[in-house]
PDB file of C-alpha atoms in Angstrom:
ATOM      1  CA  UNK V 335     -96.913 -21.439  18.734  1.00 93.00           C
ATOM      2  CA  UNK V 336     -93.816 -19.558  17.618  1.00 84.00           C
ATOM      3  CA  UNK V 337     -90.466 -21.302  18.209  1.00 78.00           C
ATOM      4  CA  UNK V 338     -87.749 -18.680  18.715  1.00 86.00           C
ATOM      5  CA  UNK V 339     -84.468 -20.616  18.771  1.00 86.00           C
ATOM      6  CA  UNK V 340     -82.738 -23.837  19.656  1.00 88.00           C
ATOM      7  CA  UNK V 341     -81.597 -23.909  23.292  1.00 89.00           C
ATOM      8  CA  UNK V 342     -79.729 -27.205  23.364  1.00 92.00           C
ATOM      9  CA  UNK V 343     -79.498 -30.570  21.708  1.00 94.00           C
ATOM     10  CA  UNK V 344     -78.150 -33.892  22.932  1.00 94.00           C
ATOM     11  CA  UNK V 345     -75.446 -36.149  21.559  1.00 95.00           C
ATOM     12  CA  UNK V 346     -74.968 -39.690  22.776  1.00 95.00           C
ATOM     13  CA  UNK V 347     -71.236 -40.344  22.870  1.00 96.00           C
ATOM     14  CA  UNK V 348     -68.935 -43.290  23.496  1.00 96.00           C
ATOM     15  CA  UNK V 349     -66.462 -41.290  25.610  1.00 97.00           C
ATOM     16  CA  UNK V 350     -67.338 -37.955  27.235  1.00 96.00           C
ATOM     17  CA  UNK V 351     -63.696 -36.956  27.887  1.00 97.00           C
ATOM     18  CA  UNK V 352     -62.656 -37.680  24.292  1.00 97.00           C
ATOM     19  CA  UNK V 353     -65.666 -35.757  22.967  1.00 98.00           C
ATOM     20  CA  UNK V 354     -64.958 -32.770  25.245  1.00 98.00           C
ATOM     21  CA  UNK V 355     -61.297 -32.726  24.213  1.00 98.00           C
ATOM     22  CA  UNK V 356     -62.255 -32.665  20.507  1.00 98.00           C
ATOM     23  CA  UNK V 357     -64.973 -30.003  20.757  1.00 98.00           C
ATOM     24  CA  UNK V 358     -62.840 -27.692  22.932  1.00 98.00           C
ATOM     25  CA  UNK V 359     -59.602 -28.095  20.936  1.00 97.00           C
ATOM     26  CA  UNK V 360     -61.082 -28.140  17.428  1.00 97.00           C
ATOM     27  CA  UNK V 361     -64.271 -26.073  17.729  1.00 97.00           C
ATOM     28  CA  UNK V 362     -63.453 -23.826  20.709  1.00 96.00           C
ATOM     29  CA  UNK V 363     -66.448 -24.844  22.812  1.00 97.00           C
ATOM     30  CA  UNK V 364     -66.487 -24.675  26.615  1.00 98.00           C
ATOM     31  CA  UNK V 365     -67.126 -27.714  28.819  1.00 98.00           C
ATOM     32  CA  UNK V 366     -69.733 -27.087  31.519  1.00 97.00           C
ATOM     33  CA  UNK V 367     -70.986 -29.399  34.247  1.00 96.00           C
ATOM     34  CA  UNK V 368     -74.536 -29.251  35.563  1.00 93.00           C
ATOM     35  CA  UNK V 369     -77.151 -31.259  37.421  1.00 85.00           C
ATOM     36  CA  UNK V 370     -76.049 -34.532  38.899  1.00 83.00           C
ATOM     37  CA  UNK V 371     -72.707 -35.050  37.182  1.00 87.00           C
ATOM     38  CA  UNK V 372     -73.906 -34.111  33.700  1.00 93.00           C
ATOM     39  CA  UNK V 373     -71.678 -32.571  31.033  1.00 96.00           C
ATOM     40  CA  UNK V 374     -72.381 -30.175  28.171  1.00 97.00           C
ATOM     41  CA  UNK V 375     -70.503 -28.206  25.535  1.00 97.00           C
ATOM     42  CA  UNK V 376     -71.385 -24.500  25.527  1.00 97.00           C
ATOM     43  CA  UNK V 377     -71.005 -22.113  22.590  1.00 96.00           C
ATOM     44  CA  UNK V 378     -72.714 -18.762  22.078  1.00 93.00           C
ATOM     45  CA  UNK V 379     -76.158 -19.005  23.677  1.00 93.00           C
ATOM     46  CA  UNK V 380     -76.545 -22.731  23.006  1.00 94.00           C
ATOM     47  CA  UNK V 381     -75.207 -25.976  24.377  1.00 96.00           C
ATOM     48  CA  UNK V 382     -74.858 -29.625  23.485  1.00 97.00           C
ATOM     49  CA  UNK V 383     -75.696 -31.954  26.367  1.00 95.00           C
ATOM     50  CA  UNK V 384     -73.672 -35.163  26.316  1.00 96.00           C
ATOM     51  CA  UNK V 385     -75.081 -38.555  27.251  1.00 93.00           C
ATOM     52  CA  UNK V 386     -72.577 -41.378  27.733  1.00 92.00           C
ATOM     53  CA  UNK V 387     -73.659 -44.405  25.689  1.00 90.00           C
ATOM     54  CA  UNK V 388     -73.040 -46.703  28.653  1.00 88.00           C
ATOM     55  CA  UNK V 389     -75.208 -44.628  31.079  1.00 82.00           C
ATOM     56  CA  UNK V 390     -78.223 -43.340  29.163  1.00 75.00           C
ATOM     57  CA  UNK V 391     -80.504 -41.252  31.427  1.00 70.00           C
ATOM     58  CA  UNK V 392     -84.256 -41.868  31.569  1.00 76.00           C
ATOM     59  CA  UNK V 393     -85.808 -39.313  29.220  1.00 75.00           C
ATOM     60  CA  UNK V 394     -84.025 -39.608  25.852  1.00 78.00           C
ATOM     61  CA  UNK V 395     -84.575 -40.215  22.150  1.00 76.00           C
ATOM     62  CA  UNK V 396     -85.955 -43.630  21.211  1.00 81.00           C
ATOM     63  CA  UNK V 397     -82.649 -45.016  19.899  1.00 85.00           C
ATOM     64  CA  UNK V 398     -79.746 -42.959  21.294  1.00 83.00           C
ATOM     65  CA  UNK V 399     -76.632 -43.983  19.392  1.00 90.00           C
ATOM     66  CA  UNK V 400     -73.122 -42.521  19.152  1.00 93.00           C
ATOM     67  CA  UNK V 401     -72.391 -41.291  15.631  1.00 93.00           C
ATOM     68  CA  UNK V 402     -75.963 -40.564  14.579  1.00 93.00           C
ATOM     69  CA  UNK V 403     -75.657 -36.753  14.664  1.00 93.00           C
ATOM     70  CA  UNK V 404     -75.386 -34.389  11.697  1.00 95.00           C
ATOM     71  CA  UNK V 405     -74.789 -30.820  12.885  1.00 95.00           C
ATOM     72  CA  UNK V 406     -74.009 -27.504  11.210  1.00 96.00           C
ATOM     73  CA  UNK V 407     -72.177 -24.736  13.074  1.00 96.00           C
ATOM     74  CA  UNK V 408     -71.937 -21.160  11.753  1.00 96.00           C
ATOM     75  CA  UNK V 409     -68.705 -19.217  12.221  1.00 96.00           C
ATOM     76  CA  UNK V 410     -67.565 -15.769  11.132  1.00 94.00           C
ATOM     77  CA  UNK V 411     -64.006 -17.071  10.717  1.00 95.00           C
ATOM     78  CA  UNK V 412     -63.193 -17.327   6.980  1.00 96.00           C
ATOM     79  CA  UNK V 413     -63.233 -20.928   5.727  1.00 96.00           C
ATOM     80  CA  UNK V 414     -59.591 -20.709   4.630  1.00 96.00           C
ATOM     81  CA  UNK V 415     -58.662 -20.035   8.269  1.00 96.00           C
ATOM     82  CA  UNK V 416     -61.022 -22.788   9.454  1.00 96.00           C
ATOM     83  CA  UNK V 417     -59.367 -25.272   7.106  1.00 97.00           C
ATOM     84  CA  UNK V 418     -55.868 -24.211   8.228  1.00 97.00           C
ATOM     85  CA  UNK V 419     -56.934 -24.680  11.869  1.00 97.00           C
ATOM     86  CA  UNK V 420     -58.394 -28.111  11.112  1.00 98.00           C
ATOM     87  CA  UNK V 421     -55.134 -29.110   9.418  1.00 97.00           C
ATOM     88  CA  UNK V 422     -53.102 -27.943  12.447  1.00 97.00           C
ATOM     89  CA  UNK V 423     -55.428 -30.023  14.652  1.00 97.00           C
ATOM     90  CA  UNK V 424     -54.961 -33.077  12.418  1.00 97.00           C
ATOM     91  CA  UNK V 425     -58.671 -33.194  11.558  1.00 98.00           C
ATOM     92  CA  UNK V 426     -59.329 -34.217   7.940  1.00 97.00           C
ATOM     93  CA  UNK V 427     -61.936 -32.386   5.873  1.00 97.00           C
ATOM     94  CA  UNK V 428     -64.300 -34.993   4.421  1.00 97.00           C
ATOM     95  CA  UNK V 429     -66.073 -32.624   1.990  1.00 96.00           C
ATOM     96  CA  UNK V 430     -65.912 -29.030   0.870  1.00 92.00           C
ATOM     97  CA  UNK V 431     -65.462 -26.244   0.820  1.00 96.00           C
ATOM     98  CA  UNK V 432     -68.544 -25.606  -1.211  1.00 96.00           C
ATOM     99  CA  UNK V 433     -72.000 -24.041  -1.274  1.00 97.00           C
ATOM    100  CA  UNK V 434     -74.880 -25.557   0.688  1.00 97.00           C
ATOM    101  CA  UNK V 435     -78.380 -24.524   1.703  1.00 96.00           C
ATOM    102  CA  UNK V 436     -78.427 -22.943   5.177  1.00 95.00           C
ATOM    103  CA  UNK V 437     -81.408 -21.988   7.298  1.00 94.00           C
ATOM    104  CA  UNK V 438     -81.459 -18.377   6.056  1.00 95.00           C
ATOM    105  CA  UNK V 439     -79.672 -18.617   2.721  1.00 96.00           C
ATOM    106  CA  UNK V 440     -76.646 -20.042   0.966  1.00 97.00           C
ATOM    107  CA  UNK V 441     -73.654 -21.004   3.094  1.00 97.00           C
ATOM    108  CA  UNK V 442     -70.114 -22.037   2.212  1.00 97.00           C
ATOM    109  CA  UNK V 443     -69.042 -24.989   4.327  1.00 97.00           C
ATOM    110  CA  UNK V 444     -66.644 -27.812   5.071  1.00 97.00           C
ATOM    111  CA  UNK V 445     -67.445 -31.147   6.698  1.00 97.00           C
ATOM    112  CA  UNK V 446     -65.471 -33.067   9.321  1.00 98.00           C
ATOM    113  CA  UNK V 447     -66.212 -35.965  11.664  1.00 98.00           C
ATOM    114  CA  UNK V 448     -65.999 -35.940  15.445  1.00 97.00           C
ATOM    115  CA  UNK V 449     -64.629 -38.860  17.539  1.00 97.00           C
ATOM    116  CA  UNK V 450     -67.982 -40.713  17.304  1.00 97.00           C
ATOM    117  CA  UNK V 451     -68.143 -40.122  13.532  1.00 97.00           C
ATOM    118  CA  UNK V 452     -70.948 -37.560  13.785  1.00 96.00           C
ATOM    119  CA  UNK V 453     -70.950 -35.384  10.675  1.00 97.00           C
ATOM    120  CA  UNK V 454     -69.973 -31.816  11.573  1.00 97.00           C
ATOM    121  CA  UNK V 455     -70.467 -28.984   9.096  1.00 97.00           C
ATOM    122  CA  UNK V 456     -68.651 -25.683   9.690  1.00 97.00           C
ATOM    123  CA  UNK V 457     -70.052 -22.833   7.626  1.00 96.00           C
ATOM    124  CA  UNK V 458     -70.101 -19.127   6.772  1.00 95.00           C
ATOM    125  CA  UNK V 459     -72.971 -17.064   5.430  1.00 95.00           C
TER     126      UNK V 459
END
């Protein structure tokens, strides 16, 4: 077996509308609807499917819980510009900027939290 890339992941969230508003306004993702009333956040060639905590579908992780995610997103936007954007959006940086270990080398990153308190890392190689 040879895994090529991540297609999508799933976040369980307390409020889909609040989550979509944050990820579109702060991270520039696109809201897409699919299937039977399902919602996802699209960016690049990936997406994040959203499961509402009060309506968990059948086939999910063992303990789906809002706020249990820890995600790292790569951007080509310089971190100084990222931090200025976060400040304009009223989103506090909880750590960074600083060096971290990325999947293919050292990254410089900052950390924020989304509305469910998931830890979101925004990084540059």
